[in-house]
Short mmCIF file of C-alpha atoms and ligand atoms in Angstrom, two decimals:
data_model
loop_
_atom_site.label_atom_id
_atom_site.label_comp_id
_atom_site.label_asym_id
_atom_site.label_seq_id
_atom_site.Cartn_x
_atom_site.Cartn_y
_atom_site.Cartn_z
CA UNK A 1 22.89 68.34 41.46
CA UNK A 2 22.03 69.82 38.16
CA UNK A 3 18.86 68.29 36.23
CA UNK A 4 19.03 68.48 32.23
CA UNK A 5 14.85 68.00 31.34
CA UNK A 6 13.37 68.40 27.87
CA UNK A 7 10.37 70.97 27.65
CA UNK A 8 7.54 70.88 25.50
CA UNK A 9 5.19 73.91 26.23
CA UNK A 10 2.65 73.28 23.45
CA UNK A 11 0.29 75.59 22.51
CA UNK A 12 -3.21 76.24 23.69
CA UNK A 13 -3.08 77.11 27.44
CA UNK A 14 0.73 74.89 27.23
CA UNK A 15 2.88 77.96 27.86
CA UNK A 16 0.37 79.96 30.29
CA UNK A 17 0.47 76.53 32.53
CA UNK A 18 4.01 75.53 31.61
CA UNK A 19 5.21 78.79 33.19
CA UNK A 20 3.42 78.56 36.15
CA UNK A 21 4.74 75.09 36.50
CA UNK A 22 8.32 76.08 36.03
CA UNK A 23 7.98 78.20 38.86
CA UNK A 24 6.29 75.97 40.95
CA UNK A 25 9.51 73.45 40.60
CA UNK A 26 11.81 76.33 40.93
CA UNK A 27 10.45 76.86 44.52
CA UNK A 28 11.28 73.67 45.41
CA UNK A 29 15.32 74.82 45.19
CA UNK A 30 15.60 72.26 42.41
CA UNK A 31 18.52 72.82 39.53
CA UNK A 32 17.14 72.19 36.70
CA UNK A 33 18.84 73.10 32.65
CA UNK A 34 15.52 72.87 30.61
CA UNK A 35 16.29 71.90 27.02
CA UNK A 36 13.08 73.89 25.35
CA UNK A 37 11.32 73.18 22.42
CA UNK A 38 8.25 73.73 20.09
CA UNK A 39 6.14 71.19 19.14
CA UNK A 40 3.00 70.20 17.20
CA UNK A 41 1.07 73.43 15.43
CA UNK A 42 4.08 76.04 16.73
CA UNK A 43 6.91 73.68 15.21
CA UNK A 44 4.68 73.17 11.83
CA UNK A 45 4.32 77.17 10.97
CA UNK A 46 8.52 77.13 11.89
CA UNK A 47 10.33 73.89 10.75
CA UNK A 48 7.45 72.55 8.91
CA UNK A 49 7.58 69.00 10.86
CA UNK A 50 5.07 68.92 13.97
CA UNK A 51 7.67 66.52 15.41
CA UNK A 52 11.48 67.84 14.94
CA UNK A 53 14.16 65.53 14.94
CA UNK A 54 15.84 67.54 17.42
CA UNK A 55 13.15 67.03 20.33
CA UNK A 56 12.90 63.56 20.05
CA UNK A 57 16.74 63.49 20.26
CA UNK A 58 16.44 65.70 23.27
CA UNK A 59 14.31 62.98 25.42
CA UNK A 60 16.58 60.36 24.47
CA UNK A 61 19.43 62.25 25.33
CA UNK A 62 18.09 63.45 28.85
CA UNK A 63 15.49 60.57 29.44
CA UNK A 64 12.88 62.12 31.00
CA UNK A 65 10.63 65.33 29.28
CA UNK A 66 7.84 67.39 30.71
CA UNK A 67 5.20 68.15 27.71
CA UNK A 68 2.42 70.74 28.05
CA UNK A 69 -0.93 69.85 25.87
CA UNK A 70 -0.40 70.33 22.20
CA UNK A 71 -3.50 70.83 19.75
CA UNK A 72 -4.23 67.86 16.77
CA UNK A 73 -6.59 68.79 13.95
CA UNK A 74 -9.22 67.05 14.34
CA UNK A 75 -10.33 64.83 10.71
CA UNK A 76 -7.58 66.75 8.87
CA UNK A 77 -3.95 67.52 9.00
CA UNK A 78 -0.80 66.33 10.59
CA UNK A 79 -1.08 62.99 13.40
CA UNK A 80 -1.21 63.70 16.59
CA UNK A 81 2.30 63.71 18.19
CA UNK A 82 1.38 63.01 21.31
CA UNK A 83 0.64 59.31 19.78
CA UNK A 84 3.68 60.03 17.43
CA UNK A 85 6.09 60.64 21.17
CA UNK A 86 4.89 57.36 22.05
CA UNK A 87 5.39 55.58 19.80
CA UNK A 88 8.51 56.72 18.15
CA UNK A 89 9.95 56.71 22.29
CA UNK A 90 8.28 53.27 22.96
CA UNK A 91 6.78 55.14 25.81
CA UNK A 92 4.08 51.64 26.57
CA UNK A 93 2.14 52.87 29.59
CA UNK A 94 0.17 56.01 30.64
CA UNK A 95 0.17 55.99 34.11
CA UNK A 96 -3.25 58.54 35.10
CA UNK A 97 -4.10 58.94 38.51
CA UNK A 98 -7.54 60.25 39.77
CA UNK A 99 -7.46 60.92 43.26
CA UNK A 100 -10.09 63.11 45.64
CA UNK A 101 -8.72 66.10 46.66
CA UNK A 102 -10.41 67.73 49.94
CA UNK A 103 -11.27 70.84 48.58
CA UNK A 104 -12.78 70.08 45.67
CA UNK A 105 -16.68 69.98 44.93
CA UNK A 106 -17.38 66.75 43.04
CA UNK A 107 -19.82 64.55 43.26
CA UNK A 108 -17.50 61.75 44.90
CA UNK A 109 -15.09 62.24 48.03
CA UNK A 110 -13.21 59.21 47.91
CA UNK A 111 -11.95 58.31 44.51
CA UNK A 112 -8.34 56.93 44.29
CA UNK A 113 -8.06 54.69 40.91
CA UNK A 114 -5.03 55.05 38.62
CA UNK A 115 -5.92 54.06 35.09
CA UNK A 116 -3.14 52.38 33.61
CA UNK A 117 -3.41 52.34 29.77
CA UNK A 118 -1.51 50.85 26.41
CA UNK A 119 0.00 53.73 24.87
CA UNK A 120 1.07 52.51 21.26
CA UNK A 121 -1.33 50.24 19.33
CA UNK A 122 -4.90 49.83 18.90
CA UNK A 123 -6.99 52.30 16.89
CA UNK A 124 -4.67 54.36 17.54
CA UNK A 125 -1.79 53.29 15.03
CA UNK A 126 -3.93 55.47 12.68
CA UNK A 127 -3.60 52.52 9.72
CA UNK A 128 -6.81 53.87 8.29
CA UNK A 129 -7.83 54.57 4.65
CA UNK A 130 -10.90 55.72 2.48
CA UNK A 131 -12.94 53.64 0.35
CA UNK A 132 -13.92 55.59 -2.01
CA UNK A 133 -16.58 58.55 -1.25
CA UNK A 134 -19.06 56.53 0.61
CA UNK A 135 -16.77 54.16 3.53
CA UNK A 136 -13.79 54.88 5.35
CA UNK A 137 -12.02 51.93 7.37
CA UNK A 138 -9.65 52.07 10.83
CA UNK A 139 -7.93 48.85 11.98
CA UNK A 140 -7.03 47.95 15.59
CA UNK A 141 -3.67 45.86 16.01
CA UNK A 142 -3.46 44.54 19.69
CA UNK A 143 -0.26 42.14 19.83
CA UNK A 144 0.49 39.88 22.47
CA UNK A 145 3.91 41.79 23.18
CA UNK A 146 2.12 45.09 23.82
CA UNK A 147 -0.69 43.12 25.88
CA UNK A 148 1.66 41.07 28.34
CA UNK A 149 4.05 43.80 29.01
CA UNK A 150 1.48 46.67 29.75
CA UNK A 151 -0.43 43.83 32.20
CA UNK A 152 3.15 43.02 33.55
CA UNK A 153 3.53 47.20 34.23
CA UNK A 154 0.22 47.23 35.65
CA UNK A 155 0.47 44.33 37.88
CA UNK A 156 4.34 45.59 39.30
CA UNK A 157 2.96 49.22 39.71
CA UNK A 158 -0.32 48.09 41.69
CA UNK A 159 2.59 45.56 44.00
CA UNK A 160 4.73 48.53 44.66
CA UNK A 161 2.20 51.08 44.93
CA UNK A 162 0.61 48.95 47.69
CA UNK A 163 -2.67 48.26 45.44
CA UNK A 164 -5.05 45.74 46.18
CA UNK A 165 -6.66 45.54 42.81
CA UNK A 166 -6.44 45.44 38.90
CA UNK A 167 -9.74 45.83 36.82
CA UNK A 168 -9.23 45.34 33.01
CA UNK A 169 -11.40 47.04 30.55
CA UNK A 170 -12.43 45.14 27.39
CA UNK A 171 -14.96 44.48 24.75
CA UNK A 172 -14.39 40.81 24.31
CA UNK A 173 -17.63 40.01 23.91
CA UNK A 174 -17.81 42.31 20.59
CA UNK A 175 -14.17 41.92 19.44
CA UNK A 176 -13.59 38.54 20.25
CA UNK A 177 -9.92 38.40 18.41
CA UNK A 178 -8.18 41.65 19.51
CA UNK A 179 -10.00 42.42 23.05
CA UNK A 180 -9.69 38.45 23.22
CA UNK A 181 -5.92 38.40 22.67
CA UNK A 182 -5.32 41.11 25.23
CA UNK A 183 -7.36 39.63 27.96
CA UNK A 184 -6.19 36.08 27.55
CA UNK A 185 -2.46 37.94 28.14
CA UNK A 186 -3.50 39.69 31.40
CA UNK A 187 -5.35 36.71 33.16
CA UNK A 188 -1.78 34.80 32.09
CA UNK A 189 0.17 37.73 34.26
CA UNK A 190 -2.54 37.93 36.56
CA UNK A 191 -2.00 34.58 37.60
CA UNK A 192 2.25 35.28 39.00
CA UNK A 193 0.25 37.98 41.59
CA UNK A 194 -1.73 36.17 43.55
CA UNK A 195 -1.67 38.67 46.33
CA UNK A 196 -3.59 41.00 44.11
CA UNK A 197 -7.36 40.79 43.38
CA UNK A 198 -7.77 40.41 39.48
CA UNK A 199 -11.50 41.26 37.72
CA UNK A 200 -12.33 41.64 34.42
CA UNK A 201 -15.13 43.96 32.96
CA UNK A 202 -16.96 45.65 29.54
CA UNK A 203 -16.48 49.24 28.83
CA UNK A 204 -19.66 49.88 28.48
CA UNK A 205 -20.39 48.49 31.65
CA UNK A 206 -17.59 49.80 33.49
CA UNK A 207 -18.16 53.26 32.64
CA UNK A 208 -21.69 53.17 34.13
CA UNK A 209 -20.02 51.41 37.41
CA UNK A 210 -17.39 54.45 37.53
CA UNK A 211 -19.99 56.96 37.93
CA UNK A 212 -22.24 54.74 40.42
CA UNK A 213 -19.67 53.25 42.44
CA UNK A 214 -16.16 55.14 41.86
CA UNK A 215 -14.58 54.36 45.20
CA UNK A 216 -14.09 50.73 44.84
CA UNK A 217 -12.01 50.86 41.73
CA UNK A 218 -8.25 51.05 42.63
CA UNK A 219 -5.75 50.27 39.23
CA UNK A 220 -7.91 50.23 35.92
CA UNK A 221 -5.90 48.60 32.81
CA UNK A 222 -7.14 49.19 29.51
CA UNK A 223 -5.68 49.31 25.85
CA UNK A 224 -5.13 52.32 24.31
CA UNK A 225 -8.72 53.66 23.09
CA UNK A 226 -10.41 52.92 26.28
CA UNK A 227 -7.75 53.95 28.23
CA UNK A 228 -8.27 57.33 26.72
CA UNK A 229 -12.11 57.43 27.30
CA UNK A 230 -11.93 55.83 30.91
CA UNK A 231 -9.29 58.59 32.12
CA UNK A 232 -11.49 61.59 31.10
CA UNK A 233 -14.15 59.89 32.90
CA UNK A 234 -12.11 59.62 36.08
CA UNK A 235 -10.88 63.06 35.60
CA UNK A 236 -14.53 64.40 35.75
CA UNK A 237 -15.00 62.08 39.28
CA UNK A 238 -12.36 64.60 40.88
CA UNK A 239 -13.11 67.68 39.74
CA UNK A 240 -12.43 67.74 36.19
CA UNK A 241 -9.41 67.83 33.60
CA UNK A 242 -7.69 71.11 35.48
CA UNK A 243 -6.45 68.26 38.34
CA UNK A 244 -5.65 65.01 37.09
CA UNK A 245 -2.14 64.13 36.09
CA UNK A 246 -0.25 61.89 33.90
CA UNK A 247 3.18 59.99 32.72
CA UNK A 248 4.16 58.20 29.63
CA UNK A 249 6.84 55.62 30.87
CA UNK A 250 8.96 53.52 28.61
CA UNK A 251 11.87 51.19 29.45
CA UNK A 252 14.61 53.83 30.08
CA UNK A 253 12.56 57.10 29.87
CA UNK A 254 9.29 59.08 30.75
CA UNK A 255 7.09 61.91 29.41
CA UNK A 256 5.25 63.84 31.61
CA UNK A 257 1.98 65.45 30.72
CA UNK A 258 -1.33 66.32 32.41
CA UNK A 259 -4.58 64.39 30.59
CA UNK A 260 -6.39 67.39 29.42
CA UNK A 261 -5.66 68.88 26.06
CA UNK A 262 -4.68 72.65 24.88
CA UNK A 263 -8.35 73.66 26.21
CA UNK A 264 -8.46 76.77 23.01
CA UNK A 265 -11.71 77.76 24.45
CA UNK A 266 -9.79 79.40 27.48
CA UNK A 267 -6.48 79.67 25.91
CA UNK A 268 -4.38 83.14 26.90
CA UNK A 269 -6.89 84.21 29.59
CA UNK A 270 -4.47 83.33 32.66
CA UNK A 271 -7.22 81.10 33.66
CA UNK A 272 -6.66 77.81 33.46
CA UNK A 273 -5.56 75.35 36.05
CA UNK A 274 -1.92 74.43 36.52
CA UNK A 275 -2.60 71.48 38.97
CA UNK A 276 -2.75 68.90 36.68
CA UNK A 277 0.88 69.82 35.15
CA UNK A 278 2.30 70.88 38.21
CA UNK A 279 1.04 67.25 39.45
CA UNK A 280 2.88 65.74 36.67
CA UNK A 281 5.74 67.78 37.18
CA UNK A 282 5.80 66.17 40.86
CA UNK A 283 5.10 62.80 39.65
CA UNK A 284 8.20 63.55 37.09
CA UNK A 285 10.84 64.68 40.15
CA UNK A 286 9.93 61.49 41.96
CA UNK A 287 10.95 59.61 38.68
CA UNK A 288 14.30 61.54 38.65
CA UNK A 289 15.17 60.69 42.54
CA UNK A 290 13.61 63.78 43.76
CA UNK A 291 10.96 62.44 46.03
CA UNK A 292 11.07 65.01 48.77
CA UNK A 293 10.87 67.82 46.40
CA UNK A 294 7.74 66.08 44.38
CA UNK A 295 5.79 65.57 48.13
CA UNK A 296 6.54 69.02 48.61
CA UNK A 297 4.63 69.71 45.68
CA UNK A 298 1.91 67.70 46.36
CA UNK A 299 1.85 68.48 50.02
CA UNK A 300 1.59 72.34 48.93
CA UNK A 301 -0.98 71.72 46.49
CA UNK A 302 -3.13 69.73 48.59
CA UNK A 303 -2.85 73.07 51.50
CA UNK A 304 -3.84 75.83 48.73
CA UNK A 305 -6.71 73.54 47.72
CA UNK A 306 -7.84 72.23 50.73
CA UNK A 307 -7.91 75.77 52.59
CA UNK A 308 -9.32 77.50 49.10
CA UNK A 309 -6.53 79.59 49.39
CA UNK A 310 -6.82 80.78 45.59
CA UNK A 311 -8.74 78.67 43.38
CA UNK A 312 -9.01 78.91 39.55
CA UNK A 313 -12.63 79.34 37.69
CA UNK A 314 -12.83 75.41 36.70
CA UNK A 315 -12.61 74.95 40.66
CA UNK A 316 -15.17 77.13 41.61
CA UNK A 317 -12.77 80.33 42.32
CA UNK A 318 -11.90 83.53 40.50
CA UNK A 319 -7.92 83.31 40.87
CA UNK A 320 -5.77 83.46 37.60
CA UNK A 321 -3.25 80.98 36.79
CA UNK A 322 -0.52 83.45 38.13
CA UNK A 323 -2.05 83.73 41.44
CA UNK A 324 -3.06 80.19 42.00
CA UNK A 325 1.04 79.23 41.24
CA UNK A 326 2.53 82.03 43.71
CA UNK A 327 0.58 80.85 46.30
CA UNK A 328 1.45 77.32 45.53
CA UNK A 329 5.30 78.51 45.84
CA UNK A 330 4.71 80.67 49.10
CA UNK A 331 3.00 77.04 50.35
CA UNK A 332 6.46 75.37 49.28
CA UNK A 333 8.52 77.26 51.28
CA UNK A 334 6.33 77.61 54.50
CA UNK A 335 6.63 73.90 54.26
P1 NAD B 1 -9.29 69.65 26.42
O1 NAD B 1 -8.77 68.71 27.46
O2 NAD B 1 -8.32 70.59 25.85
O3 NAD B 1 -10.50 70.50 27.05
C1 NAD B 1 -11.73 69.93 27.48
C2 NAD B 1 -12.44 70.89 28.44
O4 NAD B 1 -11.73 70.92 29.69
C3 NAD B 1 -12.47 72.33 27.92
O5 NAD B 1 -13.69 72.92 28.31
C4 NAD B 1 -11.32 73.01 28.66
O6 NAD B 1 -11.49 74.39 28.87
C5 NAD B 1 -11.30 72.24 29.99
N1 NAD B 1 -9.92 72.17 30.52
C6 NAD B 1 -8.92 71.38 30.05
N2 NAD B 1 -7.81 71.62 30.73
C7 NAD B 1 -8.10 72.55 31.67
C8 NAD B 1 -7.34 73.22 32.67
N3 NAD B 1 -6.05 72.95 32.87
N4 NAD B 1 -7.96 74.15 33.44
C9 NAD B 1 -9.25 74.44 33.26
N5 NAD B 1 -10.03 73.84 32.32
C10 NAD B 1 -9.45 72.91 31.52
O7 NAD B 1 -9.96 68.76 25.30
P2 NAD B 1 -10.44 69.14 23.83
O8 NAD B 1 -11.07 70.49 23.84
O9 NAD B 1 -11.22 67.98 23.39
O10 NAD B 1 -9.10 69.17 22.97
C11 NAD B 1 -8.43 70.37 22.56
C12 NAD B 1 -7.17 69.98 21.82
O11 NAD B 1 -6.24 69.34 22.69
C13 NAD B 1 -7.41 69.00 20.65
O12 NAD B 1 -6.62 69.44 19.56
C14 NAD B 1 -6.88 67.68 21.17
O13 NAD B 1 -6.40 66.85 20.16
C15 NAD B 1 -5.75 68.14 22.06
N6 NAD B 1 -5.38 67.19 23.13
C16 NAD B 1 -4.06 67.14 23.44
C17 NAD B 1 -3.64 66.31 24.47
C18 NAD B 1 -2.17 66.30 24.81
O14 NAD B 1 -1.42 67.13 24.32
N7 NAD B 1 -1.72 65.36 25.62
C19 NAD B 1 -4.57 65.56 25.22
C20 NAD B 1 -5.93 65.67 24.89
C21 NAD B 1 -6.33 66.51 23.84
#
């Protein structure tokens, strides 16, 4: 069966780890028609919109998209469109896993938390505006919609997924309306899953427990800003940005992207790590009714890493992002 998949390479390190990913997915014999597109600083200099029409019309068409890191100016410029894909898609939850891979010299061995987070309000609906030269003001907007059906996605995901437990992450004590609203709407679906152990906890608080005490956190949900913050943090408990994936999942369709950004500081040197794409590109084929071909993935990645077959820099190694991906695909078809 033929696949037809959006592509967003991005910029940054995007294409060096999009290509790598491509061929990663290739070795798995899948068919796949890529609809390809620019996005975000490339699209700007070309169509002058960082989000064309045309993309967004892509994902809706072919309901599921693979998007490589794209870079936001940061205080300046155009919005983010990784917050603009969300929201115009309704994409609600970003599913981020952080798992322990053998392998991999952290600090932890047996981290397995998936941070589930609220992908399209809070701070992050950018309604912000100067005051003048001397105050600027941001406003978070938390709804009870939003709330109750990202606790509802957490709370089905941790049931199939076999989970035993759902932390959420709030400041409740400090914003007593909007933190407020959301908790009071995930105790309310916490209460239909009895089977699954329910805790609440501050941010501040939980981020100091994370790096104590990692291995007894097992689905984190969070709105949107903490969400953010929380999944670097339990990127950095497995080995750092180059491994953790990620999906943006709305009602009928799903973006796939790792949780790092466009890392410029190593952009074009063939170094940086695919894993956290290709991850995301397994996580995507599972979506599509490929599971075999995703645990292939997986199962390949987990060998090459494992044995320290061919490592990239941010894992310790000295293998470029070519070599790391053609031994990932040699793994593939061994398997
Ligand atoms: P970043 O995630 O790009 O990089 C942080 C650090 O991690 C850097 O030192 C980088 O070299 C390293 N790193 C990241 N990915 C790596 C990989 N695959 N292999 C090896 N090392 C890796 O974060 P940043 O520097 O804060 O952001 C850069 C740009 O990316 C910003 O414009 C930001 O807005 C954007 N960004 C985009 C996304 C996205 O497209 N989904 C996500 C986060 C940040």
């Amino acid at each position: 069966m033929m696949h037809r998949i959006t592509l967003i390479p991005g910029d940054g390190i995007g294409p060096e780890i999009t290509k790598a990913t491509l061929e990663v997915v290739e070795a798995t014999g899948l068919k796949v028609e890529w609809e390809i597109f620019e996005a975000g600083t490339c699209a700007i200099e070309k169509y002058k919109n960082p989000l064309p029409d045309e993309v967004i019309n892509s994902i809706r068409r072919n309901g599921v998209c693979l998007k490589g890191p794209t870079t936001t100016p940061i205080a300046e410029g155009f919005r983010s469109i990784n917050v603009a894909l969300r929201k115009e898609l309704d994409l609600f939850a970003n599913v981020r896993p952080a798992k322990s891979l053998e392998g991999i010299n952290s600090h932890y061995k047996n981290v397995d938390i998936v941070v589930i987070r609220e992908n399209t309000e809070d701070l992050y609906c950018g309604v912000e505006h100067r005051i003048g030269d001397f105050a600027a003001e941001s406003i978070k907007i938390i709804t009870a919609k939003a709330s109750t059906r990202i606790a509802k996605f957490a709370f089905e995901y941790a049931k199939r997924e076999g989970r035993k437990k759902v932390t959420a992450v709030h400041k409740a004590n400090i914003m007593k309306l909007t933190d407020g609203l959301f908790l009071e709407c995930v105790r309310n679906v916490s209460k239909e899953y009895p089977d699954i152990i329910y805790e609440e906890i501050i941010v501040d608080n939980m981020c100091m427990q994370l790096v104590r005490n990692p291995e007894i956190y097992d689905v984190i949900l969070c709105p949107n800003l903490y969400g953010d913050i929380i999944s670097d943090l339990c990127a950095g408990l497995v080995g750092g940005l180059g491994v953790v994936p990620g999906a943006n999942i709305g009602d009928n369709l799903a973006v796939f992207e790792a949780v790092h950004g466009s890392a410029p500081d190593i952009a074009g040197k063939n170094i940086a790590n695919p894993t956290a794409l290709i991850l995301s590109a397994a996580q995507m084929l599972k979506y599509i009714g490929e599971s075999e071909r995703g645990r292939k993935i997986e199962k390949a990645l987990e060998i090459v890493i494992k044995e320290k077959l061919c490592l990239t820099p941010d894992l310790g190694g000295n293998a470029t992002t070519e070599e790391f991906s053609i031994k990932i695909c040699e793994k593939i078809k061994e398997l």
